[in-house]
Coordinates of C-alpha atoms in Angstrom, one line a residue:
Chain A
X673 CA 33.4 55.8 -23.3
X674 CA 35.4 58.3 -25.2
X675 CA 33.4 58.7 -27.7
X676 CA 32.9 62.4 -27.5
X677 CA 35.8 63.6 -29.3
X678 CA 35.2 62.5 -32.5
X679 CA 36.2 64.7 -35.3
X680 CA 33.8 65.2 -38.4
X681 CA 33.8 66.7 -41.7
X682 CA 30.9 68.8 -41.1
X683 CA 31.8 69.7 -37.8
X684 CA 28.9 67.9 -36.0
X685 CA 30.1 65.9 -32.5
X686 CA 29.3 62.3 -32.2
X687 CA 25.8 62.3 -31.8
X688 CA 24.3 65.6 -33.2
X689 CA 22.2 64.8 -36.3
X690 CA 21.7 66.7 -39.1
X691 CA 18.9 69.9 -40.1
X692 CA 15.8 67.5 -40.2
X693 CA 13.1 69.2 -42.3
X694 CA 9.6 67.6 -43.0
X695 CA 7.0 68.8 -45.0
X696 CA 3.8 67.2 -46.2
X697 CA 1.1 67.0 -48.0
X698 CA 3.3 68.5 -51.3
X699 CA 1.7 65.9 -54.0
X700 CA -1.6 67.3 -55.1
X701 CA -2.9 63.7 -56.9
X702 CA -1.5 61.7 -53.8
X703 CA -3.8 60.6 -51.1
X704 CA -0.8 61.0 -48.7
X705 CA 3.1 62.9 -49.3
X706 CA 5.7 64.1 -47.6
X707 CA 9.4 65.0 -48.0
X708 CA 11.6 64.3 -45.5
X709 CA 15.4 65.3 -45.4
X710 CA 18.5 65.0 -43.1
X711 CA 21.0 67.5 -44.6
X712 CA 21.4 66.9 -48.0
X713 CA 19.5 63.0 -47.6
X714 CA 15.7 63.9 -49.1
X715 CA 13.2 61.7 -49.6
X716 CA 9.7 61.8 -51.2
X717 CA 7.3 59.5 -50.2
X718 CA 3.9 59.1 -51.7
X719 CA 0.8 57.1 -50.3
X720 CA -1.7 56.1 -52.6
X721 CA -4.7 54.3 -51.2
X722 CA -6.0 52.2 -49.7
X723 CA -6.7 50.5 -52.9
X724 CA -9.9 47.8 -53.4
X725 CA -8.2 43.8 -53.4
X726 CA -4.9 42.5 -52.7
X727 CA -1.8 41.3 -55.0
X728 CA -1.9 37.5 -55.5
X729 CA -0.3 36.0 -52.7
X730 CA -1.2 38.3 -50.3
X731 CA -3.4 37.6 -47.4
X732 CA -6.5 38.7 -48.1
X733 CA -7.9 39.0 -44.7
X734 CA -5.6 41.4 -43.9
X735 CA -4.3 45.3 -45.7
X736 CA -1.0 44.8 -47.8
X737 CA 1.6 47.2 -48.0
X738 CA 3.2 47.4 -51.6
X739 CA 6.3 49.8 -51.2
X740 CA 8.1 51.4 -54.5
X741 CA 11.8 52.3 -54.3
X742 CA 12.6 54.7 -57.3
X743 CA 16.3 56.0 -57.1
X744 CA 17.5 59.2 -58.1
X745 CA 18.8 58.2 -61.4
X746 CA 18.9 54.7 -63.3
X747 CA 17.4 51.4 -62.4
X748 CA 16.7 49.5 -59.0
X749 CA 19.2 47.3 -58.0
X750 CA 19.8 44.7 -55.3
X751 CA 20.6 47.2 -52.7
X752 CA 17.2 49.1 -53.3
X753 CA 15.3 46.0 -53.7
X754 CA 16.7 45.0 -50.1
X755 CA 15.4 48.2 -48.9
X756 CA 12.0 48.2 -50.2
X757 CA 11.6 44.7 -48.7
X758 CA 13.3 46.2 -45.3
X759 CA 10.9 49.1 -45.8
X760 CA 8.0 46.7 -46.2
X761 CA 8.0 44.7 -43.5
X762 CA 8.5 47.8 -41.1
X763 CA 5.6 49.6 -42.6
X764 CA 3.7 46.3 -41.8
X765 CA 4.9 46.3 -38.2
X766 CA 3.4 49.6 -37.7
X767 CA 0.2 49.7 -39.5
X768 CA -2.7 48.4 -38.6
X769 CA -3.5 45.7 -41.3
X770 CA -7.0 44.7 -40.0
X771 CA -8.6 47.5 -40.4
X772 CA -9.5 47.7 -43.9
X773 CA -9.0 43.9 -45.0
X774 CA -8.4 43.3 -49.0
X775 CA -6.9 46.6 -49.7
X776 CA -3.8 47.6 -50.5
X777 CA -1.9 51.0 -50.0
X778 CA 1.0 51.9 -51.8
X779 CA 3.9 53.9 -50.9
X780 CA 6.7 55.2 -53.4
X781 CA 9.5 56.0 -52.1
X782 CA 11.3 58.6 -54.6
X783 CA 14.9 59.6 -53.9
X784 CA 16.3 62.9 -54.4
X785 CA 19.2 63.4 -53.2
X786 CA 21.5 60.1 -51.3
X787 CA 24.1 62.0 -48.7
X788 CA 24.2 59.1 -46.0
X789 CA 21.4 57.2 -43.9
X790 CA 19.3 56.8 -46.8
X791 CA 17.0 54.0 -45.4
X792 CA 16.7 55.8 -41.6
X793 CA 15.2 58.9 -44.3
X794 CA 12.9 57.2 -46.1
X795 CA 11.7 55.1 -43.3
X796 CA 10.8 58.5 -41.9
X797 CA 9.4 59.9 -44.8
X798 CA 7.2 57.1 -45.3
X799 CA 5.7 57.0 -41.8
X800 CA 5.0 61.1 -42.1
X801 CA 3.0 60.0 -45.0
X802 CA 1.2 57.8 -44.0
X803 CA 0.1 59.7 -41.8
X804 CA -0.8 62.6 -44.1
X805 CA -2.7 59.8 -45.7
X806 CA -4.7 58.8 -42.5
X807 CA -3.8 55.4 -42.8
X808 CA -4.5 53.8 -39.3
X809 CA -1.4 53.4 -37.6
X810 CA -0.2 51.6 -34.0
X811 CA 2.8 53.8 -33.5
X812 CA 5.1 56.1 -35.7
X813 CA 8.2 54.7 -36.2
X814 CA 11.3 56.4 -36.6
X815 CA 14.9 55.3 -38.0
X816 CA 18.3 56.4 -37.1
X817 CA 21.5 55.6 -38.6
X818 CA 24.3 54.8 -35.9
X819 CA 27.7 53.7 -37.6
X820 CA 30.9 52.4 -35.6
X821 CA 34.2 54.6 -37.0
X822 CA 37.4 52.6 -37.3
X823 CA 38.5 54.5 -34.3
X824 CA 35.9 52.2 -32.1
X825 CA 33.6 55.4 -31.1
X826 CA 29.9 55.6 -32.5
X827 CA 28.6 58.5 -34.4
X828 CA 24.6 59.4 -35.0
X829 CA 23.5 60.1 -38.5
X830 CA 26.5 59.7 -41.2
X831 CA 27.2 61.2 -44.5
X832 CA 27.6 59.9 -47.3
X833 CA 31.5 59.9 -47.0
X834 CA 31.3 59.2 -43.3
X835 CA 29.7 56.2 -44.7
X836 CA 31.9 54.8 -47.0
X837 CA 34.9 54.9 -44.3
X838 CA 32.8 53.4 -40.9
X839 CA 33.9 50.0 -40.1
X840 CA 29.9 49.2 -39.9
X841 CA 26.5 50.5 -39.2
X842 CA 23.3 49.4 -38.3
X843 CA 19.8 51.5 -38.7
X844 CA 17.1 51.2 -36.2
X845 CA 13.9 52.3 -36.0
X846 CA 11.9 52.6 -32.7
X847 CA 8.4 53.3 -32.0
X848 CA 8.0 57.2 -31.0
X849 CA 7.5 58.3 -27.7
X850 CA 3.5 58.5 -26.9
X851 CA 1.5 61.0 -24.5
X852 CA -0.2 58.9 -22.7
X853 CA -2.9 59.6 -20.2
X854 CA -2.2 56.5 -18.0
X855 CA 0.2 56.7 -14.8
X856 CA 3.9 55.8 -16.3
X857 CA 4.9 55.0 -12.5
X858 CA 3.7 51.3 -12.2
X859 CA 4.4 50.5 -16.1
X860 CA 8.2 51.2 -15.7
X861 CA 8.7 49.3 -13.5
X862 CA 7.7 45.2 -14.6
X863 CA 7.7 46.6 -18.2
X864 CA 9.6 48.9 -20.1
X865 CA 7.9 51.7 -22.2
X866 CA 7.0 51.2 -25.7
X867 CA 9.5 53.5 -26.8
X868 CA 12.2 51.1 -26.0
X869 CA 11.1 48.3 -27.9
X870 CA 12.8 48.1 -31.5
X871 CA 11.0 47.8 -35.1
X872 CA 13.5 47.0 -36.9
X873 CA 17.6 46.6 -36.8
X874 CA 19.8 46.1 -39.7
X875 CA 23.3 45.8 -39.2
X876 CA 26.2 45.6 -41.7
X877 CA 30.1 45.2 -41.6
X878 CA 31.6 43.8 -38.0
X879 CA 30.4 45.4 -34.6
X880 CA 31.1 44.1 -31.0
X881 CA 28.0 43.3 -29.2
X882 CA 29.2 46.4 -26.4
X883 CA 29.5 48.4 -29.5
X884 CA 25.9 47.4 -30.9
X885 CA 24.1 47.9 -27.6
X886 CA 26.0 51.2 -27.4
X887 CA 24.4 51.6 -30.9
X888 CA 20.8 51.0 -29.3
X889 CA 21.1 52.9 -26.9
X890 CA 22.8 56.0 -28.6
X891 CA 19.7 55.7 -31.2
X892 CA 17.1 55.7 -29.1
X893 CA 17.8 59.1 -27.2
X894 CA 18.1 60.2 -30.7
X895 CA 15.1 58.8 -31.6
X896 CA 13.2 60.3 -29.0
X897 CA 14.6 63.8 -30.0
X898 CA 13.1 62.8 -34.0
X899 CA 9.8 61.8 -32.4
X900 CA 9.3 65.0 -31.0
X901 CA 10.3 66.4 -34.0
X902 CA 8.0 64.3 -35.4
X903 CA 5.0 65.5 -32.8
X904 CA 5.6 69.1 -33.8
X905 CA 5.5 69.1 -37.4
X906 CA 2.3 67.5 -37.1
X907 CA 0.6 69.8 -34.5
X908 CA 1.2 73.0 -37.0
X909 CA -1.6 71.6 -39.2
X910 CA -0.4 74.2 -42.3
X911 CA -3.1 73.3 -44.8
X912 CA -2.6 71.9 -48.3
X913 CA -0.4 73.7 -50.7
X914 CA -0.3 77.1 -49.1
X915 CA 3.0 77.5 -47.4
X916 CA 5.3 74.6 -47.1
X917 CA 5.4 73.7 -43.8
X918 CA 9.3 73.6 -42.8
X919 CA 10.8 73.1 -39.3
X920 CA 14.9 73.0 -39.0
X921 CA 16.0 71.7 -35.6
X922 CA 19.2 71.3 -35.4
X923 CA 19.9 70.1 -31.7
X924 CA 22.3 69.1 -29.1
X925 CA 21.5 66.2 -27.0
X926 CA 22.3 67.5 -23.6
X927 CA 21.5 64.5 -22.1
X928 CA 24.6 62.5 -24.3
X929 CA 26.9 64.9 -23.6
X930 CA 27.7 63.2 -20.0
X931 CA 27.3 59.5 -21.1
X932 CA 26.9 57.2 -18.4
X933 CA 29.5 54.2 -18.3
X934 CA 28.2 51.3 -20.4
X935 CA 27.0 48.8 -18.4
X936 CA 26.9 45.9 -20.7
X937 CA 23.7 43.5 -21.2
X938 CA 21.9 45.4 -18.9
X939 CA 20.1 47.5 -21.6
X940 CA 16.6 47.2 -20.9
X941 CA 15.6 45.4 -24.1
X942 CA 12.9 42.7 -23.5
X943 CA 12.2 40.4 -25.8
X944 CA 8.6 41.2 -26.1
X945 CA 9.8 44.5 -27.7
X946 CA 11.4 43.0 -30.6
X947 CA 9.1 43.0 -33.0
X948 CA 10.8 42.1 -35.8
X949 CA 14.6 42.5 -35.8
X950 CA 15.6 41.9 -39.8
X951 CA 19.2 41.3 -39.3
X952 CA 20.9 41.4 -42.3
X953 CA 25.0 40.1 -41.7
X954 CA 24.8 40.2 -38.3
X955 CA 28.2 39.5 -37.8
X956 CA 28.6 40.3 -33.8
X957 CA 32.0 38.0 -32.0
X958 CA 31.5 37.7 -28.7
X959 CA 33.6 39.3 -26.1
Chain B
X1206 CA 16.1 56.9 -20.1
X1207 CA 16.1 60.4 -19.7
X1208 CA 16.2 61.7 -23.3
X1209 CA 12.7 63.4 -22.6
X1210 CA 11.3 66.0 -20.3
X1211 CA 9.1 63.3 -18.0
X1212 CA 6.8 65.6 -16.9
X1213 CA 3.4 64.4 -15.0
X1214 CA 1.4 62.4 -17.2
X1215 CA -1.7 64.7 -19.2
X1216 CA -4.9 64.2 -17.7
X1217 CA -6.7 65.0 -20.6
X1218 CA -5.3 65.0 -24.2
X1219 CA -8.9 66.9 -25.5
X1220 CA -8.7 69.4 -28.0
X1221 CA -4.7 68.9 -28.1
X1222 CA -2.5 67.1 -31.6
X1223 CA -2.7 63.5 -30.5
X1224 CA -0.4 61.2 -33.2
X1225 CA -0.6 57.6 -33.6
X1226 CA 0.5 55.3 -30.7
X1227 CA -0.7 58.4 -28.1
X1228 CA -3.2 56.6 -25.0
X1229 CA -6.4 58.9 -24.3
X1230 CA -8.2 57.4 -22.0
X1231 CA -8.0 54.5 -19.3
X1232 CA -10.7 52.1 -19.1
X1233 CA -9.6 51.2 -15.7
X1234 CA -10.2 54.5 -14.4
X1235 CA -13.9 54.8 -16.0
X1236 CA -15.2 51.3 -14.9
X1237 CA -18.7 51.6 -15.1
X1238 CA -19.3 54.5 -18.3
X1239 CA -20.0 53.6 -21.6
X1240 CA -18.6 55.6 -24.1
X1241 CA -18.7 56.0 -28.0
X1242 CA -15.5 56.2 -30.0
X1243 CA -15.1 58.0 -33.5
X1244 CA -13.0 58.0 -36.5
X1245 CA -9.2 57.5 -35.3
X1246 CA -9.6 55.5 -31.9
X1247 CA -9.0 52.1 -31.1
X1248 CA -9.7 50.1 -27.9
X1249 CA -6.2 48.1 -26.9
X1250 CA -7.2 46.4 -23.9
X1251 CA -8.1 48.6 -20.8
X1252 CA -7.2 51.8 -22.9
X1253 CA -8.0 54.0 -25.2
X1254 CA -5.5 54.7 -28.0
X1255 CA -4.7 56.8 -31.3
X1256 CA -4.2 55.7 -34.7
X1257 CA -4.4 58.6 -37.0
X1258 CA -3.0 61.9 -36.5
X1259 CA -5.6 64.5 -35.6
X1260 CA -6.9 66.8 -32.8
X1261 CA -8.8 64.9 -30.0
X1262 CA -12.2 65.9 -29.7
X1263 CA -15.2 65.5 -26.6
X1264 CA -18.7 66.0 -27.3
X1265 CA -20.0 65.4 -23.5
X1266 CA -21.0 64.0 -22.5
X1267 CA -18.8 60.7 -23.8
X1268 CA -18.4 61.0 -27.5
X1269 CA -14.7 60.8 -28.1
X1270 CA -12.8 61.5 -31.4
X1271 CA -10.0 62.6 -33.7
X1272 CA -10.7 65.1 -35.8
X1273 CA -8.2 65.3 -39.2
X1274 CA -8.5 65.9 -42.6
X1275 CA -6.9 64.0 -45.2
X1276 CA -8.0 63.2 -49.3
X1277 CA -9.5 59.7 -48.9
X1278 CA -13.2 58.9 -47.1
X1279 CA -14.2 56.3 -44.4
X1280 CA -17.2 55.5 -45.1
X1281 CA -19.3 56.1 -41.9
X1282 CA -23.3 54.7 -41.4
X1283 CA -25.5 58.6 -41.6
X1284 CA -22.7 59.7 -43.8
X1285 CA -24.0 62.1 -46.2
X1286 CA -22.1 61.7 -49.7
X1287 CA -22.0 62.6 -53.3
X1288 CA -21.1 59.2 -55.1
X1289 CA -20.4 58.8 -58.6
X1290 CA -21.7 55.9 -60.5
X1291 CA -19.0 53.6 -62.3
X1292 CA -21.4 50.5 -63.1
X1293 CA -24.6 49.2 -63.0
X1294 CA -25.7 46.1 -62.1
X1295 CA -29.3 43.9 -61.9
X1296 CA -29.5 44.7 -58.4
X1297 CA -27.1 47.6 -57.6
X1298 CA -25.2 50.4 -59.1
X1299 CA -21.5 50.8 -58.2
X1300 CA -20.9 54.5 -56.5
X1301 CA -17.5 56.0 -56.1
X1302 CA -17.4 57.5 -53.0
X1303 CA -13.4 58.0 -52.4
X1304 CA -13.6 55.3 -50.0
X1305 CA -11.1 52.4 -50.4
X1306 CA -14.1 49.9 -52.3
X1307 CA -17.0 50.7 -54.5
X1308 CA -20.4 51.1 -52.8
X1309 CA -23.4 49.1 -53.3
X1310 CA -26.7 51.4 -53.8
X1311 CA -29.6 49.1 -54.5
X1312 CA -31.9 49.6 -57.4
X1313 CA -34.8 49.4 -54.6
X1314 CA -33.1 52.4 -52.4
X1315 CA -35.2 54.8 -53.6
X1316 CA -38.9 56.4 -52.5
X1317 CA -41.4 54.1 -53.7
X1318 CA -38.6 52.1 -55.5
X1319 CA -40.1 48.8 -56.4
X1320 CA -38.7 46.2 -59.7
X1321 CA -41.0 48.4 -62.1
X1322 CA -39.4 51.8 -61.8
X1323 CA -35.9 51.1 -61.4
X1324 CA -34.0 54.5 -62.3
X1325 CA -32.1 54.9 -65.3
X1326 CA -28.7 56.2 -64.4
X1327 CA -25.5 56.6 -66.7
X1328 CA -21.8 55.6 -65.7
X1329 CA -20.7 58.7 -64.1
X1330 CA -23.8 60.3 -63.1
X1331 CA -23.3 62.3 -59.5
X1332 CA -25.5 61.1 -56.8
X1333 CA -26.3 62.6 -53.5
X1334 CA -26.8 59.5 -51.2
X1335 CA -27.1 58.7 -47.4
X1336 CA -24.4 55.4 -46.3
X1337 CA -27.0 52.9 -44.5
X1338 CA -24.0 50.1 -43.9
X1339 CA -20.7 50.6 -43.0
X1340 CA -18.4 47.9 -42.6
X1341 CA -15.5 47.2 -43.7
X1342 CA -15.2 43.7 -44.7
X1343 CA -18.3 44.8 -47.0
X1344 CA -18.5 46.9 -49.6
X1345 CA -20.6 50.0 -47.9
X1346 CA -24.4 50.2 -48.9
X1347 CA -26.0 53.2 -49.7
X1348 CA -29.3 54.9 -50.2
X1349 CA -31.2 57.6 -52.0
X1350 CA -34.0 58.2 -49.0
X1351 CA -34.0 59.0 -45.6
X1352 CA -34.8 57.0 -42.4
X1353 CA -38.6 57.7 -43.3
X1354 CA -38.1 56.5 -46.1
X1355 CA -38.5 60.0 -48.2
X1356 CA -36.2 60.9 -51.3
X1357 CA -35.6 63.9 -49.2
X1358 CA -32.8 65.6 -51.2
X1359 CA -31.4 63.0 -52.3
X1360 CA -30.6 61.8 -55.6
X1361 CA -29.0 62.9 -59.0
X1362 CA -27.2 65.9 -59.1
X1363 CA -27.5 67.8 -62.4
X1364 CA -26.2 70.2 -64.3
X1365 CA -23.9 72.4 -61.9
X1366 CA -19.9 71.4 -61.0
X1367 CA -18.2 68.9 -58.5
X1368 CA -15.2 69.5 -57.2
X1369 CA -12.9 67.3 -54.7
X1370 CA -11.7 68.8 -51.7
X1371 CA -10.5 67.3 -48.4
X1372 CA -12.9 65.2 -45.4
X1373 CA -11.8 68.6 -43.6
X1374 CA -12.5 71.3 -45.3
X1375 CA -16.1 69.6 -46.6
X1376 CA -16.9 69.5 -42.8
X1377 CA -15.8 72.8 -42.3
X1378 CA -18.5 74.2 -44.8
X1379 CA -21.0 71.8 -43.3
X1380 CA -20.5 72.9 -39.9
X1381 CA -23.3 74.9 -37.9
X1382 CA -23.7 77.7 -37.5
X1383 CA -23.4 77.9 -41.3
X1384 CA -20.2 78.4 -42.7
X1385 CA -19.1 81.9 -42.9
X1386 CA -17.8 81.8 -46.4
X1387 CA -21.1 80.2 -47.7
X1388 CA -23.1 82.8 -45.9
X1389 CA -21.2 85.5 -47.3
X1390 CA -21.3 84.4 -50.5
X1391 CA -25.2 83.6 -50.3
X1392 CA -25.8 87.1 -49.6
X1393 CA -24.5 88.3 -52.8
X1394 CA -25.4 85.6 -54.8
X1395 CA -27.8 82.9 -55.5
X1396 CA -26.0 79.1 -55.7
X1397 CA -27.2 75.8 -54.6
X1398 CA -24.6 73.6 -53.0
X1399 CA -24.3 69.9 -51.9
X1400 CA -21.3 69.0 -49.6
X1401 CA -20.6 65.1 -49.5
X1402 CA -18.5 64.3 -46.1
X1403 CA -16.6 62.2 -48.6
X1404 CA -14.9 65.5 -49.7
X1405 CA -17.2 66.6 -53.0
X1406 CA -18.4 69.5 -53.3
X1407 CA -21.3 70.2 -56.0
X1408 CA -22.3 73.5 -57.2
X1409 CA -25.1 75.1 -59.2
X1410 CA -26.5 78.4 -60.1
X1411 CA -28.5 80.0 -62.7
X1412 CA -25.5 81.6 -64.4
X1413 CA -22.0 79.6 -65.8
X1414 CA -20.2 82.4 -63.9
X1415 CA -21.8 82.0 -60.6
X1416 CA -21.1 78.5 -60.7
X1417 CA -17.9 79.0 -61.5
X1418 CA -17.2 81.6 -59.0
X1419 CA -18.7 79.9 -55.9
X1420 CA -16.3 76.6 -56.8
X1421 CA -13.3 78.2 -56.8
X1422 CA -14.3 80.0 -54.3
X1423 CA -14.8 77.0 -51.9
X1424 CA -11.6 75.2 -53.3
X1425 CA -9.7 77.8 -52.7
X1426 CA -11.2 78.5 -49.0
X1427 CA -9.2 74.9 -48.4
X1428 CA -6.2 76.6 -48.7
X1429 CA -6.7 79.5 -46.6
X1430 CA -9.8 79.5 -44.5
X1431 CA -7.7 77.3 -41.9
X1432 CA -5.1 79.8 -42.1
X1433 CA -7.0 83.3 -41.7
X1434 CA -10.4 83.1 -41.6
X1435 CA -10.8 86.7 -41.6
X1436 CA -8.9 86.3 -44.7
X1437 CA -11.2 83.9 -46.8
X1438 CA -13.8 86.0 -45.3
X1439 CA -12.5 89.3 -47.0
X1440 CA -11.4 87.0 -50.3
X1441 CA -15.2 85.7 -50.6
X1442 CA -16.4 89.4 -50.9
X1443 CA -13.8 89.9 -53.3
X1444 CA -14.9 86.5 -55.2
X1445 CA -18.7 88.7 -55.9
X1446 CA -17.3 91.5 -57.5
X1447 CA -17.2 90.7 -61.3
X1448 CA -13.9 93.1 -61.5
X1449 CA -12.0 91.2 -58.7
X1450 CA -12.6 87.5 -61.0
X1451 CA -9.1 88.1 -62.3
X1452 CA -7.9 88.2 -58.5
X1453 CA -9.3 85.0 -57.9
X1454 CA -7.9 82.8 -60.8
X1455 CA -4.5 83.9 -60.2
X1456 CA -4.6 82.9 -56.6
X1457 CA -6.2 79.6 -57.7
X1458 CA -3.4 78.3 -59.5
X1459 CA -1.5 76.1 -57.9
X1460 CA 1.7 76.6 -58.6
X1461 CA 1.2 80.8 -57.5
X1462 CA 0.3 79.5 -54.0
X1463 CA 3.0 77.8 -53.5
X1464 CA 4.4 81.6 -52.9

């Protein structure tokens, strides 16, 4: 795969992100916050609860999840109505719902500033408050934009104007990579490691199936590198308000830089792993 | 996948930032041991795992749990709290206690409670009460006596100031040996205080300044105590002389300690 010498506007190569920055706990009335940006993408999320009873039509034997998308400026559209429902249902995958039964916790999502990969941001901004909020929780997840150029090669993480020229994209969010006391020899080998199973995966515009599994694949080592990211921000337990807690990585997967050949279907995705795959115009021709 | 640095599993995650989805402990391993799992662990099959971000904590010899702070409470059976009283009802009053439902405190819950001295208590009247059920498809139960069934301390609160902190920092000042900041402070002045695991904090002295003074000085412990100790330490000296009071409410405002 070729796919190293791409050229883009910021200078990045194909699968460097952008300056992550989390910081939480901001909101002083919130029972969970945290601000999460990729470059010049930043995203407030709030958690409020959980609150006593359910919204009709919810299951009442189990938590619901009521997710808020406010954009930067005017009214929710379509677009940010299919996000908070994409939003929802991956929150849901990774809480715990039986925990507290007939509550519900509420997240709102506010945006402040839209420069590419706004979901993959606020997917991530979420889940950090969440857990500022102690809201019991399987697994983190963690989102990643991965978008196919015209030029066939796949880039990590696009901008805004990277966006608007990629022939299509597809976000995916993975579980994060968990210490884990157990032995990881016997588990890897019958089944794979939880890290590799995938939360969610929307894909838009037309992508070869080589091209989406390259996608996967691409997003997961990034992923992992976000996780960790993840890990650290929450081990420096800065309390409250009294220094915003701010961590820039900016990183260079060493590991990408000598990608091995693509060997097709062989990606060790399991079926088991998918636990829910919202495919929205998944629009793959066979090769 | 070789993204990450596969070192050799942990063999202990005690005492270390565990985050949701991490595995402590393997059942398999520890066949025949019972042991007792706190606030942020799950059993998932033969293991052990995380579900709220937090440092792991031991008490041997098998008490296992995460320790975290955060604004909401989980109500927890020998929970001390300070609950505040929305309704009442025939049978019960309805307490706030942060957690995610009202709690039930009987109108029998209290020493020598019987249908003919039922307390009179007002909608928003602050309560220092002991959780006796914890369960959470119920609402939690509460109670204004101990196991003996003595009021103990427990009961209204009045006069004085509440103020809300985190689950943290409200064990923090409960902790033994007695907080540092509370001792300091109690050698200068004279204050009663109640701390609710919930995350309230009551104060009361026989002055409005004292009072006043010992509040901000425990908010404002949550915001740097876990920082510097020998800093909240210095600031609570500080916080008893009159002169320094400016000091103190210009650090307490919000938006300065953001700085």
């Amino acid at each position: 795969m070729g796919a190293m010498t791409v050229d883009r506007a910021d200078g990045r190569s194909a699968n460097q992100l952008r300056p992550l920055a989390c910081s939480r706990n901001i909101l002083h009335r919130a029972h969970g916050s945290a601000r999460w940006s990729q470059g010049d993408t930043i995203v407030l999320a709030a958690v409020y609860g959980p609150k006593a009873g359910t919204k009709k039509g919810e299951n009442p034997e189990k938590a619901s999840i009521e997710v808020i998308w406010k954009p930067k400026t005017g009214q929710i559209g379509k677009l940010e109505k299919e996000y908070e429902m994409i939003l929802k249902r991956t929150l849901q995958s990774v809480c715990l719902m039986t925990i507290h039964p007939n509550t519900t916790t509420s997240i709102i999502v506010q945006v402040f500033g839209d420069d590419g990969a706004l979901l993959p941001c606020a997917i991530n901004a979420s889940c950090a408050a969440l857990v500022d909020a102690g809201i019991p929780l399987k697994h983190l997840a963690v989102a990643i934009c991965c978008g196919l150029t015209e030029g066939g090669s796949v880039i990590l993480d696009p901008t805004r104007a990277e966006e608007q020229k990629i022939q299509a994209f597809a976000y995916l969010v993975f579980p994060n990579s968990p210490l884990s006391v157990l032995p990881s020899a016997p588990s890897a080998e019958d089944d794979a490691p939880i890290e590799n199973g995938i939360i969610t995966s929307v894909t838009h515009g037309v992508m070869p199936v080589v091209e989406y599994f390259n996608c996967l694949e691409r997003g997961r080592a990034a992923c992992a590198k976000i996780s960790e990211f993840h890990r650290r921000s929450l081990e420096s337990q800065v309390p409250v308000v009294a220094r915003k807690q701010t961590f820039e990585v900016l990183w260079w997967p060493h590991t990408l830089t000598a990608w091995p050949e693509f060997h097709g279907f062989a990606c060790n995705l399991s079926e088991a792993d998918v636990l829910t795959v919202a495919c929205c115009c998944m629009d793959m021709p066979r090769t | 996948m070789n993204a990450e640095t596969s070192d050799a599993p942990p063999t202990s995650l005690v005492d270390r930032t565990v985050v949701p989805g991490d595995t402590v402990l393997d059942l398999t391993a520890m066949a025949n041991q019972t042991i007792k799992l706190g606030a942020g662990l799950r059993q998932d099959c033969d293991t052990i795992s995380v579900m709220k971000a937090g440092k792991l904590r031991l008490s041997k010899p098998n008490k296992y749990w995460v320790e975290s702070s955060h604004k909401r409470y989980v109500p927890c059976v020998q929970d001390t709290v300070l609950g505040i009283v929305v309704d009442c009802k025939p049978d019960n009053f309805l307490v706030d206690i942060k957690a995610p439902t009202l709690a039930f405190l009987p109108v029998l819950a209290f020493e020598g409670g019987t249908r003919r001295n039922i307390p009179k208590f007002e909608t928003g009247t602050l309560l220092y009460v002991r959780v006796v059920k914890a369960n959470n498809s119920m609402n939690p139960e509460l109670s204004c006596m101990d196991e003996t069934g003595k009021a103990a301390e427990f009961g209204q609160l009045k006069d004085g100031y509440m103020f809300e902190t985190s689950t943290g920092l409200s064990r923090m000042l409960l902790g033994s040996p007695t907080c540092p900041v509370l001792e300091a402070l109690g050698k200068k002045l004279s204050y009663e205080i109640a701390v609710g695991l919930n995350g309230r904090v009551w104060v009361n002295a026989s002055s409005a300044s004292t009072v006043i003074l010992t509040s901000m000085r425990g908010s404002l412990s949550a915001h740097i105590s876990q920082l510097r100790p020998d800093v909240s330490l210095s600031a609570a000296r500080m916080a008893c002389n009159p002169n320094k009071t400016w000091w103190l409410l210009v650090m307490n405002h919000p938006n300065l300690l953001l700085l």
